[in-house]
């Protein structure tokens, strides 16, 4: 069974539910955002509901040790946990000691002094 869904491609995490006898049941489905269709192999009579269910962010991960030499730069790249989290993240970067390492608004760090790793 395949359903055409207007603006399916704009949904962050579409989930298909069947509704029968007063109960909602989550169903396995294949989503084709390019064609705006959602398909299931289930043969359930009744009504269907497609819901946009955001995936919450539970954390961020990043390299545990970063080494750069004086005068060099590196971009910090945090990863969302889980990777498919739909939460928008706004990063504000700060250095605890800008005389040692500076960081710009894009997460680019620049070493200002030679220091021993912790």
PDB file of C-alpha atoms in Angstrom:
ATOM      1  CA  UNK A   1       0.000   0.000   0.000  1.00  0.00           C
ATOM      2  CA  UNK A   2       1.505   3.355  -1.049  1.00  0.00           C
ATOM      3  CA  UNK A   3       0.271   6.779  -0.011  1.00  0.00           C
ATOM      4  CA  UNK A   4       1.021  10.057  -1.718  1.00  0.00           C
ATOM      5  CA  UNK A   5       1.702  12.694   0.931  1.00  0.00           C
ATOM      6  CA  UNK A   6       1.841  16.391   0.135  1.00  0.00           C
ATOM      7  CA  UNK A   7       5.058  17.986   1.417  1.00  0.00           C
ATOM      8  CA  UNK A   8       6.404  14.699   2.831  1.00  0.00           C
ATOM      9  CA  UNK A   9       9.896  15.900   1.910  1.00  0.00           C
ATOM     10  CA  UNK A  10       9.528  18.821   4.343  1.00  0.00           C
ATOM     11  CA  UNK A  11       8.942  16.480   7.292  1.00  0.00           C
ATOM     12  CA  UNK A  12      11.986  15.833   9.478  1.00  0.00           C
ATOM     13  CA  UNK A  13      10.982  12.365  10.630  1.00  0.00           C
ATOM     14  CA  UNK A  14       7.680  11.088   9.180  1.00  0.00           C
ATOM     15  CA  UNK A  15       6.131   8.099  10.957  1.00  0.00           C
ATOM     16  CA  UNK A  16       3.167   6.063   9.684  1.00  0.00           C
ATOM     17  CA  UNK A  17       0.411   4.958  12.074  1.00  0.00           C
ATOM     18  CA  UNK A  18      -2.704   2.883  11.411  1.00  0.00           C
ATOM     19  CA  UNK A  19      -5.928   3.687  13.233  1.00  0.00           C
ATOM     20  CA  UNK A  20      -8.428   0.914  13.792  1.00  0.00           C
ATOM     21  CA  UNK A  21     -10.886   0.100  16.539  1.00  0.00           C
ATOM     22  CA  UNK A  22      -9.923   3.234  18.454  1.00  0.00           C
ATOM     23  CA  UNK A  23      -6.212   2.376  18.570  1.00  0.00           C
ATOM     24  CA  UNK A  24      -3.135   3.871  16.892  1.00  0.00           C
ATOM     25  CA  UNK A  25      -0.354   1.483  15.899  1.00  0.00           C
ATOM     26  CA  UNK A  26       3.073   2.511  14.580  1.00  0.00           C
ATOM     27  CA  UNK A  27       3.835   0.750  11.316  1.00  0.00           C
ATOM     28  CA  UNK A  28       6.979  -0.151   9.408  1.00  0.00           C
ATOM     29  CA  UNK A  29       7.138   1.988   6.316  1.00  0.00           C
ATOM     30  CA  UNK A  30       9.446   2.985   3.492  1.00  0.00           C
ATOM     31  CA  UNK A  31       9.663   6.713   2.920  1.00  0.00           C
ATOM     32  CA  UNK A  32      10.449   8.218  -0.476  1.00  0.00           C
ATOM     33  CA  UNK A  33      10.791  11.948   0.194  1.00  0.00           C
ATOM     34  CA  UNK A  34      11.664  12.740  -3.438  1.00  0.00           C
ATOM     35  CA  UNK A  35       8.388  11.248  -4.671  1.00  0.00           C
ATOM     36  CA  UNK A  36       6.427  12.351  -1.577  1.00  0.00           C
ATOM     37  CA  UNK A  37       5.251   8.778  -0.968  1.00  0.00           C
ATOM     38  CA  UNK A  38       5.197   6.451   2.013  1.00  0.00           C
ATOM     39  CA  UNK A  39       4.715   2.681   1.540  1.00  0.00           C
ATOM     40  CA  UNK A  40       3.913  -0.232   3.804  1.00  0.00           C
ATOM     41  CA  UNK A  41       3.591  -3.966   3.188  1.00  0.00           C
ATOM     42  CA  UNK A  42       0.940  -4.234   5.899  1.00  0.00           C
ATOM     43  CA  UNK A  43      -2.616  -4.966   4.812  1.00  0.00           C
ATOM     44  CA  UNK A  44      -4.508  -3.164   7.560  1.00  0.00           C
ATOM     45  CA  UNK A  45      -7.994  -1.812   6.939  1.00  0.00           C
ATOM     46  CA  UNK A  46      -8.839   1.495   8.497  1.00  0.00           C
ATOM     47  CA  UNK A  47      -7.443   4.961   8.523  1.00  0.00           C
ATOM     48  CA  UNK A  48      -3.781   5.945   8.352  1.00  0.00           C
ATOM     49  CA  UNK A  49      -2.004   8.871   9.928  1.00  0.00           C
ATOM     50  CA  UNK A  50       1.407  10.275   9.005  1.00  0.00           C
ATOM     51  CA  UNK A  51       3.015  12.285  11.786  1.00  0.00           C
ATOM     52  CA  UNK A  52       6.193  14.334  11.826  1.00  0.00           C
ATOM     53  CA  UNK A  53       7.980  13.071  14.949  1.00  0.00           C
ATOM     54  CA  UNK A  54      11.116  15.080  15.803  1.00  0.00           C
ATOM     55  CA  UNK A  55      14.133  13.089  17.000  1.00  0.00           C
ATOM     56  CA  UNK A  56      15.398  14.732  20.226  1.00  0.00           C
ATOM     57  CA  UNK A  57      19.031  15.629  20.729  1.00  0.00           C
ATOM     58  CA  UNK A  58      20.500  13.716  23.673  1.00  0.00           C
ATOM     59  CA  UNK A  59      24.053  15.001  23.481  1.00  0.00           C
ATOM     60  CA  UNK A  60      27.029  16.114  21.430  1.00  0.00           C
ATOM     61  CA  UNK A  61      30.319  14.360  20.788  1.00  0.00           C
ATOM     62  CA  UNK A  62      33.675  15.666  19.634  1.00  0.00           C
ATOM     63  CA  UNK A  63      37.317  14.634  19.598  1.00  0.00           C
ATOM     64  CA  UNK A  64      38.513  14.125  23.168  1.00  0.00           C
ATOM     65  CA  UNK A  65      42.036  15.460  22.487  1.00  0.00           C
ATOM     66  CA  UNK A  66      42.959  18.127  20.002  1.00  0.00           C
ATOM     67  CA  UNK A  67      46.583  18.936  19.220  1.00  0.00           C
ATOM     68  CA  UNK A  68      47.655  21.945  17.189  1.00  0.00           C
ATOM     69  CA  UNK A  69      50.931  23.805  17.132  1.00  0.00           C
ATOM     70  CA  UNK A  70      51.450  27.519  17.737  1.00  0.00           C
ATOM     71  CA  UNK A  71      50.104  29.602  14.858  1.00  0.00           C
ATOM     72  CA  UNK A  72      48.075  26.749  13.364  1.00  0.00           C
ATOM     73  CA  UNK A  73      44.297  26.399  13.290  1.00  0.00           C
ATOM     74  CA  UNK A  74      41.738  23.634  13.315  1.00  0.00           C
ATOM     75  CA  UNK A  75      37.956  23.603  12.986  1.00  0.00           C
ATOM     76  CA  UNK A  76      36.020  21.978  15.808  1.00  0.00           C
ATOM     77  CA  UNK A  77      33.177  19.803  14.521  1.00  0.00           C
ATOM     78  CA  UNK A  78      30.721  18.546  17.110  1.00  0.00           C
ATOM     79  CA  UNK A  79      28.453  15.655  16.087  1.00  0.00           C
ATOM     80  CA  UNK A  80      24.829  15.331  17.159  1.00  0.00           C
ATOM     81  CA  UNK A  81      23.843  12.353  19.323  1.00  0.00           C
ATOM     82  CA  UNK A  82      21.905  10.583  17.975  1.00  0.00           C
ATOM     83  CA  UNK A  83      23.166  11.406  14.481  1.00  0.00           C
ATOM     84  CA  UNK A  84      19.606  11.716  13.122  1.00  0.00           C
ATOM     85  CA  UNK A  85      18.531  14.204  15.814  1.00  0.00           C
ATOM     86  CA  UNK A  86      16.351  16.887  14.279  1.00  0.00           C
ATOM     87  CA  UNK A  87      16.925  19.494  16.990  1.00  0.00           C
ATOM     88  CA  UNK A  88      18.543  22.674  15.699  1.00  0.00           C
ATOM     89  CA  UNK A  89      21.782  23.440  17.542  1.00  0.00           C
ATOM     90  CA  UNK A  90      23.275  26.914  17.861  1.00  0.00           C
ATOM     91  CA  UNK A  91      26.896  26.848  18.945  1.00  0.00           C
ATOM     92  CA  UNK A  92      28.548  29.624  20.949  1.00  0.00           C
ATOM     93  CA  UNK A  93      32.293  29.062  21.110  1.00  0.00           C
ATOM     94  CA  UNK A  94      34.420  30.503  23.952  1.00  0.00           C
ATOM     95  CA  UNK A  95      38.024  30.024  25.038  1.00  0.00           C
ATOM     96  CA  UNK A  96      38.834  29.836  28.731  1.00  0.00           C
ATOM     97  CA  UNK A  97      42.211  31.495  27.967  1.00  0.00           C
ATOM     98  CA  UNK A  98      42.391  33.355  24.649  1.00  0.00           C
ATOM     99  CA  UNK A  99      46.118  34.029  25.200  1.00  0.00           C
ATOM    100  CA  UNK A 100      46.666  30.264  24.735  1.00  0.00           C
ATOM    101  CA  UNK A 101      44.006  29.408  22.144  1.00  0.00           C
ATOM    102  CA  UNK A 102      41.460  31.592  20.400  1.00  0.00           C
ATOM    103  CA  UNK A 103      38.194  30.399  18.891  1.00  0.00           C
ATOM    104  CA  UNK A 104      35.974  32.195  16.398  1.00  0.00           C
ATOM    105  CA  UNK A 105      32.196  32.020  15.959  1.00  0.00           C
ATOM    106  CA  UNK A 106      32.559  29.137  13.464  1.00  0.00           C
ATOM    107  CA  UNK A 107      34.538  26.925  15.877  1.00  0.00           C
ATOM    108  CA  UNK A 108      37.951  27.549  14.315  1.00  0.00           C
ATOM    109  CA  UNK A 109      40.609  27.370  17.044  1.00  0.00           C
ATOM    110  CA  UNK A 110      44.069  28.931  16.681  1.00  0.00           C
ATOM    111  CA  UNK A 111      46.976  28.095  18.970  1.00  0.00           C
ATOM    112  CA  UNK A 112      48.658  31.248  20.345  1.00  0.00           C
ATOM    113  CA  UNK A 113      51.288  29.619  22.600  1.00  0.00           C
ATOM    114  CA  UNK A 114      53.091  26.329  22.886  1.00  0.00           C
ATOM    115  CA  UNK A 115      51.689  24.371  25.824  1.00  0.00           C
ATOM    116  CA  UNK A 116      51.928  20.829  27.112  1.00  0.00           C
ATOM    117  CA  UNK A 117      48.844  18.660  26.554  1.00  0.00           C
ATOM    118  CA  UNK A 118      46.831  17.865  29.662  1.00  0.00           C
TER     119      UNK A 118
END
